[in-house]
Amino acid sequence: MKPINGFYGEFGGAFIPEMLYPNVRELEKEYQYIIDSEDFQKEFRSLLRDYVGRPTPLYFSKNLSEKYQTNIYLKREDLNHTGAHKINNTIGQILLAKRVGKKRIIAETGAGQHGVATATACALVGMECSVFMGAVDIDRQAPNVQRMKLLGAKVIPATSGSQTLKDATNEAIREWINNPLDTHYIIGSVVGPHPYPDMVAQFQSIISEEIKNQLFDQTGKEAPDHVIACVGGGSNAIGAFYHFIDNDITQLIAVEAAGHGVQTGKTAATIALGKKGIIHGSQTFLMQTEDGQIVEPHSISAGLDYPGIGPIHAYLSESKKAKIVSISDQEAIEAGIFLSRTEGIIPALESAHALAYLEKENFGKEEIVVVNLSGRGDKDMVTYEKYI
Amino acid sequence: MDRLKKMFENTERKVLSIYFTAGYPQLNDTETIILELEKNGVDLIEIGIPFSDPLADGPIIQQSSYKAIENGMTLKLLFEQLKDIRQKTQIPLVLMGYLNSVIQFGEDEFCRKCVETGIDGVILPDLPLEYYEMKYQRLFKNHGLNLIMLISPQTSIERIQKIDAVSSGFLYLVSSNSITGGTENLGKQREYFKRISDMQLNNPTLAGFGIHDKESFEIATENTNGAIIGSAFIKSLEDQENLEKAVAKFLSPFKIDQCV
Ligand SMILES: Cc1ncc(COP(=O)(O)O)c(C=O)c1O
């Protein structure tokens, strides 16, 4: 799934102010060459193995399979170091940043998972790290703020706008404009200007690379019949889809957060609402008013609380290569509690959205369904607690 | 004749341009601000279309934008407010905003409305050269609307030449690599302004971002045709009781030699 001139169909591009052009252009010129180099691959792969703990298991869930009368496998991204898939990307980007000679890292974070993964990568290579986080999220996600600080990162409150993820992203981009020469911006999902979506997708594609090999080893099959993943910006989903796009066998299912319901105004189901425009330098679907003002989303899971969607997913949706569905707050909570009690795995609330979709479709008895368990639920205990 | 062109040809001193956010401080201040700016010697006015996520803007313009949106400002309403503006003033007017607002309004309809209203040019900081050429250049040309592009201290010579060839109206020289509203000493940027001036570009140049008083205006205009003040002007409107007086007061230091 490669963009053409930075676009996936009509989606993507790099709609950035001239002040950012040299930075983005530099990345665009260098990223593929660096990623493809033997030296990079060697370091990246060995860190993924020895530091992150990859490959993560592809676990056949007997209990879920019995309940839903099909064959359900969980891709255990929750078992990664720092507890989610986010670290696949931050390790990749930090190695890249080092190779283009950057001295300092900035990042945005919503729930704090990407912030923690970035702070971790920076600690590992000894780079200075500043993480922008909405002031509202700093209050909501205190444990992750503490983790980032312990890891040596500076957490900078974004006090503009609605003081959540989109504003943290705005602040990170502004900081980048102000420090174009020594700073690399590690974006946390397949969003932002080209080449970010493609770069992040490549780093996350390790997920489906492993699924493919593990599934073959365990079942002799080349590809699953269905892959289900939640989408905030879309990085864990594209990682889980990557090697199964365009293969005729696999149905790709991307689960958006419906919040209280797609039509309630309290939702994060960006594609379902379906209005095209530009957010954070990328042409895609976003939640906005008729006048083009970006709307604050709602989801019970902070990691899905983003008013845009990666341009790759906008394209997969528009070209019908993926099925886009949505799951409400309540359904996600129930699925999260259910998995905890039937399998002994507490999923992140984001991942619980993917699990909840199992209720919605009848899969064949012989079919293979892979659910990407993007992260663990420790960070969500305060929310879970209200429901148990 | 093109009002922008005429203004640059007829203004012998340095051009003073003021940016303000439409719908701030009050929803219906747009016309008053324009007329007062003109009365107080301003040569060119940039009207900001408020956007919820202004990536290139610092805290002051962000705040004024949120306030304006809260006040109920929309692009549609802005055109409505400006409907009869050309019966009242011939000062060049430029709209500045983000591409998403234009896309939602409809690009063609936006250009049509600009022309109908008497808008002379448009600045869209998040519309880069390549996409303008690819998608919008023909549209703007067909409507005879000037598209004014930004240049930053990091922009390469070849790229400046391309931008100069594609833009019309004037070139917006971003004073330093930063978002709007900085107050850093512009002295360091003399070399940059001089370098651009020595290139003998087709378009006149206006410096902007971080120009906040008479002194910075003078430094910024040593080697440009003029300069743009945004954040500092908006800040001066924050706690005023009387808009006319506030505008006059802000511009009084500039007036003395603008009138000579
Ligand atoms: C565990 C987990 N899953 C999913 C997401 C959503 O991001 P993306 O759609 O990029 O995978 C997040 C974001 O914070 C997360 O922490």
PDB file of N, CA, C and O in Angstrom, chain A residues 152-203:
ATOM      1  N   GLY A 152      12.127  10.613  31.901  1.00  0.00           N
ATOM      2  CA  GLY A 152      12.982  11.758  31.593  1.00  0.00           C
ATOM      3  C   GLY A 152      12.412  12.728  30.574  1.00  0.00           C
ATOM      4  O   GLY A 152      13.103  13.636  30.127  1.00  0.00           O
ATOM      5  N   ALA A 153      11.153  12.533  30.190  1.00  0.00           N
ATOM      6  CA  ALA A 153      10.562  13.425  29.189  1.00  0.00           C
ATOM      7  C   ALA A 153       9.931  14.636  29.866  1.00  0.00           C
ATOM      8  O   ALA A 153       9.559  14.590  31.032  1.00  0.00           O
ATOM      9  N   LYS A 154       9.843  15.715  29.087  1.00  0.00           N
ATOM     10  CA  LYS A 154       9.146  16.898  29.565  1.00  0.00           C
ATOM     11  C   LYS A 154       7.719  16.801  29.030  1.00  0.00           C
ATOM     12  O   LYS A 154       7.517  16.574  27.829  1.00  0.00           O
ATOM     13  N   VAL A 155       6.734  16.947  29.901  1.00  0.00           N
ATOM     14  CA  VAL A 155       5.337  16.916  29.451  1.00  0.00           C
ATOM     15  C   VAL A 155       4.816  18.346  29.413  1.00  0.00           C
ATOM     16  O   VAL A 155       4.800  19.028  30.440  1.00  0.00           O
ATOM     17  N   ILE A 156       4.450  18.797  28.224  1.00  0.00           N
ATOM     18  CA  ILE A 156       4.040  20.194  28.072  1.00  0.00           C
ATOM     19  C   ILE A 156       2.524  20.264  27.845  1.00  0.00           C
ATOM     20  O   ILE A 156       2.019  19.700  26.880  1.00  0.00           O
ATOM     21  N   PRO A 157       1.794  20.925  28.736  1.00  0.00           N
ATOM     22  CA  PRO A 157       0.341  20.984  28.583  1.00  0.00           C
ATOM     23  C   PRO A 157      -0.054  21.831  27.373  1.00  0.00           C
ATOM     24  O   PRO A 157       0.485  22.924  27.186  1.00  0.00           O
ATOM     25  N   ALA A 158      -0.951  21.304  26.554  1.00  0.00           N
ATOM     26  CA  ALA A 158      -1.520  22.093  25.461  1.00  0.00           C
ATOM     27  C   ALA A 158      -2.781  22.750  26.004  1.00  0.00           C
ATOM     28  O   ALA A 158      -3.733  22.062  26.356  1.00  0.00           O
ATOM     29  N   THR A 159      -2.727  24.071  26.080  1.00  0.00           N
ATOM     30  CA  THR A 159      -3.842  24.779  26.711  1.00  0.00           C
ATOM     31  C   THR A 159      -4.742  25.463  25.690  1.00  0.00           C
ATOM     32  O   THR A 159      -5.680  26.144  26.046  1.00  0.00           O
ATOM     33  N   SER A 160      -4.437  25.259  24.395  1.00  0.00           N
ATOM     34  CA  SER A 160      -5.265  25.903  23.381  1.00  0.00           C
ATOM     35  C   SER A 160      -6.488  25.055  23.073  1.00  0.00           C
ATOM     36  O   SER A 160      -6.512  23.864  23.367  1.00  0.00           O
ATOM     37  N   GLY A 161      -7.477  25.676  22.469  1.00  0.00           N
ATOM     38  CA  GLY A 161      -8.666  24.981  21.971  1.00  0.00           C
ATOM     39  C   GLY A 161      -9.338  24.140  23.021  1.00  0.00           C
ATOM     40  O   GLY A 161      -9.573  24.570  24.146  1.00  0.00           O
ATOM     41  N   SER A 162      -9.614  22.880  22.654  1.00  0.00           N
ATOM     42  CA  SER A 162     -10.339  22.000  23.557  1.00  0.00           C
ATOM     43  C   SER A 162      -9.394  21.264  24.511  1.00  0.00           C
ATOM     44  O   SER A 162      -9.816  20.452  25.312  1.00  0.00           O
ATOM     45  N   GLN A 163      -8.102  21.527  24.385  1.00  0.00           N
ATOM     46  CA  GLN A 163      -7.090  20.996  25.310  1.00  0.00           C
ATOM     47  C   GLN A 163      -7.051  19.468  25.330  1.00  0.00           C
ATOM     48  O   GLN A 163      -6.872  18.851  26.370  1.00  0.00           O
ATOM     49  N   THR A 164      -7.242  18.862  24.150  1.00  0.00           N
ATOM     50  CA  THR A 164      -7.121  17.403  24.048  1.00  0.00           C
ATOM     51  C   THR A 164      -6.176  17.050  22.894  1.00  0.00           C
ATOM     52  O   THR A 164      -5.351  17.875  22.504  1.00  0.00           O
ATOM     53  N   LEU A 165      -6.320  15.827  22.359  1.00  0.00           N
ATOM     54  CA  LEU A 165      -5.337  15.313  21.408  1.00  0.00           C
ATOM     55  C   LEU A 165      -5.112  16.207  20.184  1.00  0.00           C
ATOM     56  O   LEU A 165      -3.975  16.428  19.778  1.00  0.00           O
ATOM     57  N   LYS A 166      -6.190  16.720  19.580  1.00  0.00           N
ATOM     58  CA  LYS A 166      -5.979  17.516  18.373  1.00  0.00           C
ATOM     59  C   LYS A 166      -5.190  18.787  18.687  1.00  0.00           C
ATOM     60  O   LYS A 166      -4.379  19.245  17.892  1.00  0.00           O
ATOM     61  N   ASP A 167      -5.401  19.323  19.877  1.00  0.00           N
ATOM     62  CA  ASP A 167      -4.695  20.542  20.260  1.00  0.00           C
ATOM     63  C   ASP A 167      -3.246  20.238  20.614  1.00  0.00           C
ATOM     64  O   ASP A 167      -2.349  21.029  20.318  1.00  0.00           O
ATOM     65  N   ALA A 168      -3.016  19.072  21.227  1.00  0.00           N
ATOM     66  CA  ALA A 168      -1.644  18.644  21.496  1.00  0.00           C
ATOM     67  C   ALA A 168      -0.903  18.489  20.169  1.00  0.00           C
ATOM     68  O   ALA A 168       0.267  18.866  20.044  1.00  0.00           O
ATOM     69  N   THR A 169      -1.584  17.955  19.154  1.00  0.00           N
ATOM     70  CA  THR A 169      -0.975  17.795  17.831  1.00  0.00           C
ATOM     71  C   THR A 169      -0.673  19.165  17.225  1.00  0.00           C
ATOM     72  O   THR A 169       0.413  19.388  16.685  1.00  0.00           O
ATOM     73  N   ASN A 170      -1.629  20.099  17.334  1.00  0.00           N
ATOM     74  CA  ASN A 170      -1.371  21.462  16.844  1.00  0.00           C
ATOM     75  C   ASN A 170      -0.137  22.052  17.509  1.00  0.00           C
ATOM     76  O   ASN A 170       0.723  22.645  16.851  1.00  0.00           O
ATOM     77  N   GLU A 171      -0.055  21.895  18.823  1.00  0.00           N
ATOM     78  CA  GLU A 171       1.066  22.476  19.562  1.00  0.00           C
ATOM     79  C   GLU A 171       2.389  21.854  19.146  1.00  0.00           C
ATOM     80  O   GLU A 171       3.402  22.539  19.036  1.00  0.00           O
ATOM     81  N   ALA A 172       2.384  20.540  18.935  1.00  0.00           N
ATOM     82  CA  ALA A 172       3.612  19.861  18.506  1.00  0.00           C
ATOM     83  C   ALA A 172       4.045  20.393  17.139  1.00  0.00           C
ATOM     84  O   ALA A 172       5.223  20.668  16.907  1.00  0.00           O
ATOM     85  N   ILE A 173       3.080  20.570  16.244  1.00  0.00           N
ATOM     86  CA  ILE A 173       3.416  21.082  14.907  1.00  0.00           C
ATOM     87  C   ILE A 173       3.958  22.510  15.008  1.00  0.00           C
ATOM     88  O   ILE A 173       4.941  22.872  14.358  1.00  0.00           O
ATOM     89  N   ARG A 174       3.347  23.321  15.875  1.00  0.00           N
ATOM     90  CA  ARG A 174       3.839  24.702  16.050  1.00  0.00           C
ATOM     91  C   ARG A 174       5.261  24.704  16.609  1.00  0.00           C
ATOM     92  O   ARG A 174       6.109  25.483  16.169  1.00  0.00           O
ATOM     93  N   GLU A 175       5.505  23.821  17.555  1.00  0.00           N
ATOM     94  CA  GLU A 175       6.854  23.709  18.127  1.00  0.00           C
ATOM     95  C   GLU A 175       7.856  23.316  17.038  1.00  0.00           C
ATOM     96  O   GLU A 175       8.985  23.787  17.015  1.00  0.00           O
ATOM     97  N   TRP A 176       7.420  22.463  16.141  1.00  0.00           N
ATOM     98  CA  TRP A 176       8.285  22.009  15.050  1.00  0.00           C
ATOM     99  C   TRP A 176       8.590  23.167  14.106  1.00  0.00           C
ATOM    100  O   TRP A 176       9.718  23.333  13.639  1.00  0.00           O
ATOM    101  N   ILE A 177       7.563  23.979  13.817  1.00  0.00           N
ATOM    102  CA  ILE A 177       7.772  25.169  12.978  1.00  0.00           C
ATOM    103  C   ILE A 177       8.828  26.071  13.616  1.00  0.00           C
ATOM    104  O   ILE A 177       9.701  26.607  12.938  1.00  0.00           O
ATOM    105  N   ASN A 178       8.758  26.200  14.934  1.00  0.00           N
ATOM    106  CA  ASN A 178       9.683  27.094  15.638  1.00  0.00           C
ATOM    107  C   ASN A 178      11.095  26.526  15.759  1.00  0.00           C
ATOM    108  O   ASN A 178      12.034  27.260  16.028  1.00  0.00           O
ATOM    109  N   ASN A 179      11.254  25.208  15.596  1.00  0.00           N
ATOM    110  CA  ASN A 179      12.574  24.570  15.731  1.00  0.00           C
ATOM    111  C   ASN A 179      12.848  23.631  14.570  1.00  0.00           C
ATOM    112  O   ASN A 179      12.930  22.424  14.733  1.00  0.00           O
ATOM    113  N   PRO A 180      12.990  24.196  13.397  1.00  0.00           N
ATOM    114  CA  PRO A 180      13.016  23.337  12.210  1.00  0.00           C
ATOM    115  C   PRO A 180      14.306  22.544  12.035  1.00  0.00           C
ATOM    116  O   PRO A 180      14.303  21.542  11.350  1.00  0.00           O
ATOM    117  N   LEU A 181      15.383  22.978  12.655  1.00  0.00           N
ATOM    118  CA  LEU A 181      16.655  22.373  12.271  1.00  0.00           C
ATOM    119  C   LEU A 181      17.051  21.158  13.101  1.00  0.00           C
ATOM    120  O   LEU A 181      17.486  20.146  12.564  1.00  0.00           O
ATOM    121  N   ASP A 182      16.873  21.235  14.426  1.00  0.00           N
ATOM    122  CA  ASP A 182      17.424  20.169  15.259  1.00  0.00           C
ATOM    123  C   ASP A 182      16.371  19.173  15.748  1.00  0.00           C
ATOM    124  O   ASP A 182      16.696  18.204  16.418  1.00  0.00           O
ATOM    125  N   THR A 183      15.095  19.421  15.410  1.00  0.00           N
ATOM    126  CA  THR A 183      14.027  18.657  16.042  1.00  0.00           C
ATOM    127  C   THR A 183      13.323  17.709  15.068  1.00  0.00           C
ATOM    128  O   THR A 183      13.014  18.090  13.944  1.00  0.00           O
ATOM    129  N   HIS A 184      13.085  16.474  15.520  1.00  0.00           N
ATOM    130  CA  HIS A 184      12.234  15.562  14.762  1.00  0.00           C
ATOM    131  C   HIS A 184      10.918  15.383  15.507  1.00  0.00           C
ATOM    132  O   HIS A 184      10.902  15.216  16.719  1.00  0.00           O
ATOM    133  N   TYR A 185       9.840  15.410  14.763  1.00  0.00           N
ATOM    134  CA  TYR A 185       8.511  15.224  15.335  1.00  0.00           C
ATOM    135  C   TYR A 185       8.079  13.772  15.113  1.00  0.00           C
ATOM    136  O   TYR A 185       7.934  13.334  13.980  1.00  0.00           O
ATOM    137  N   ILE A 186       7.908  13.030  16.203  1.00  0.00           N
ATOM    138  CA  ILE A 186       7.426  11.650  16.099  1.00  0.00           C
ATOM    139  C   ILE A 186       5.908  11.649  16.219  1.00  0.00           C
ATOM    140  O   ILE A 186       5.370  11.768  17.320  1.00  0.00           O
ATOM    141  N   ILE A 187       5.230  11.550  15.093  1.00  0.00           N
ATOM    142  CA  ILE A 187       3.765  11.480  15.116  1.00  0.00           C
ATOM    143  C   ILE A 187       3.363  10.073  15.555  1.00  0.00           C
ATOM    144  O   ILE A 187       4.029   9.098  15.219  1.00  0.00           O
ATOM    145  N   GLY A 188       2.247   9.977  16.292  1.00  0.00           N
ATOM    146  CA  GLY A 188       1.874   8.717  16.914  1.00  0.00           C
ATOM    147  C   GLY A 188       0.950   7.820  16.128  1.00  0.00           C
ATOM    148  O   GLY A 188       0.592   6.743  16.599  1.00  0.00           O
ATOM    149  N   SER A 189       0.536   8.251  14.943  1.00  0.00           N
ATOM    150  CA  SER A 189      -0.352   7.383  14.175  1.00  0.00           C
ATOM    151  C   SER A 189      -0.132   7.636  12.686  1.00  0.00           C
ATOM    152  O   SER A 189       0.754   8.412  12.317  1.00  0.00           O
ATOM    153  N   VAL A 190      -0.942   6.990  11.846  1.00  0.00           N
ATOM    154  CA  VAL A 190      -0.769   7.155  10.399  1.00  0.00           C
ATOM    155  C   VAL A 190      -1.488   8.416   9.921  1.00  0.00           C
ATOM    156  O   VAL A 190      -2.290   8.373   8.992  1.00  0.00           O
ATOM    157  N   VAL A 191      -1.217   9.505  10.603  1.00  0.00           N
ATOM    158  CA  VAL A 191      -1.845  10.788  10.285  1.00  0.00           C
ATOM    159  C   VAL A 191      -0.753  11.805   9.973  1.00  0.00           C
ATOM    160  O   VAL A 191       0.431  11.469   9.971  1.00  0.00           O
ATOM    161  N   GLY A 192      -1.154  13.045   9.724  1.00  0.00           N
ATOM    162  CA  GLY A 192      -0.186  14.098   9.453  1.00  0.00           C
ATOM    163  C   GLY A 192       0.208  14.121   7.982  1.00  0.00           C
ATOM    164  O   GLY A 192      -0.291  13.343   7.171  1.00  0.00           O
ATOM    165  N   PRO A 193       1.143  15.032   7.650  1.00  0.00           N
ATOM    166  CA  PRO A 193       1.544  15.192   6.251  1.00  0.00           C
ATOM    167  C   PRO A 193       2.358  14.002   5.751  1.00  0.00           C
ATOM    168  O   PRO A 193       3.070  13.368   6.525  1.00  0.00           O
ATOM    169  N   HIS A 194       2.256  13.715   4.449  1.00  0.00           N
ATOM    170  CA  HIS A 194       3.161  12.767   3.820  1.00  0.00           C
ATOM    171  C   HIS A 194       4.593  13.222   4.112  1.00  0.00           C
ATOM    172  O   HIS A 194       4.855  14.400   4.024  1.00  0.00           O
ATOM    173  N   PRO A 195       5.544  12.368   4.470  1.00  0.00           N
ATOM    174  CA  PRO A 195       5.505  10.908   4.401  1.00  0.00           C
ATOM    175  C   PRO A 195       5.098  10.204   5.703  1.00  0.00           C
ATOM    176  O   PRO A 195       5.276   8.986   5.797  1.00  0.00           O
ATOM    177  N   TYR A 196       4.571  10.938   6.680  1.00  0.00           N
ATOM    178  CA  TYR A 196       4.279  10.272   7.951  1.00  0.00           C
ATOM    179  C   TYR A 196       3.365   9.049   7.835  1.00  0.00           C
ATOM    180  O   TYR A 196       3.693   7.985   8.364  1.00  0.00           O
ATOM    181  N   PRO A 197       2.194   9.179   7.174  1.00  0.00           N
ATOM    182  CA  PRO A 197       1.316   7.997   7.152  1.00  0.00           C
ATOM    183  C   PRO A 197       2.020   6.759   6.591  1.00  0.00           C
ATOM    184  O   PRO A 197       1.895   5.663   7.150  1.00  0.00           O
ATOM    185  N   ASP A 198       2.790   6.958   5.536  1.00  0.00           N
ATOM    186  CA  ASP A 198       3.466   5.811   4.919  1.00  0.00           C
ATOM    187  C   ASP A 198       4.577   5.271   5.829  1.00  0.00           C
ATOM    188  O   ASP A 198       4.738   4.056   5.996  1.00  0.00           O
ATOM    189  N   MET A 199       5.303   6.190   6.443  1.00  0.00           N
ATOM    190  CA  MET A 199       6.401   5.785   7.316  1.00  0.00           C
ATOM    191  C   MET A 199       5.884   4.998   8.521  1.00  0.00           C
ATOM    192  O   MET A 199       6.375   3.909   8.842  1.00  0.00           O
ATOM    193  N   VAL A 200       4.854   5.551   9.177  1.00  0.00           N
ATOM    194  CA  VAL A 200       4.300   4.880  10.359  1.00  0.00           C
ATOM    195  C   VAL A 200       3.678   3.539   9.961  1.00  0.00           C
ATOM    196  O   VAL A 200       3.840   2.534  10.667  1.00  0.00           O
ATOM    197  N   ALA A 201       3.018   3.498   8.814  1.00  0.00           N
ATOM    198  CA  ALA A 201       2.411   2.244   8.350  1.00  0.00           C
ATOM    199  C   ALA A 201       3.489   1.181   8.148  1.00  0.00           C
ATOM    200  O   ALA A 201       3.309   0.016   8.522  1.00  0.00           O
ATOM    201  N   GLN A 202       4.616   1.590   7.592  1.00  0.00           N
ATOM    202  CA  GLN A 202       5.687   0.604   7.378  1.00  0.00           C
ATOM    203  C   GLN A 202       6.226   0.070   8.708  1.00  0.00           C
ATOM    204  O   GLN A 202       6.474  -1.121   8.831  1.00  0.00           O
ATOM    205  N   PHE A 203       6.382   0.961   9.691  1.00  0.00           N
ATOM    206  CA  PHE A 203       6.879   0.489  10.989  1.00  0.00           C
ATOM    207  C   PHE A 203       5.865  -0.439  11.666  1.00  0.00           C
ATOM    208  O   PHE A 203       6.234  -1.386  12.336  1.00  0.00           O
TER     209      PHE A 203
END
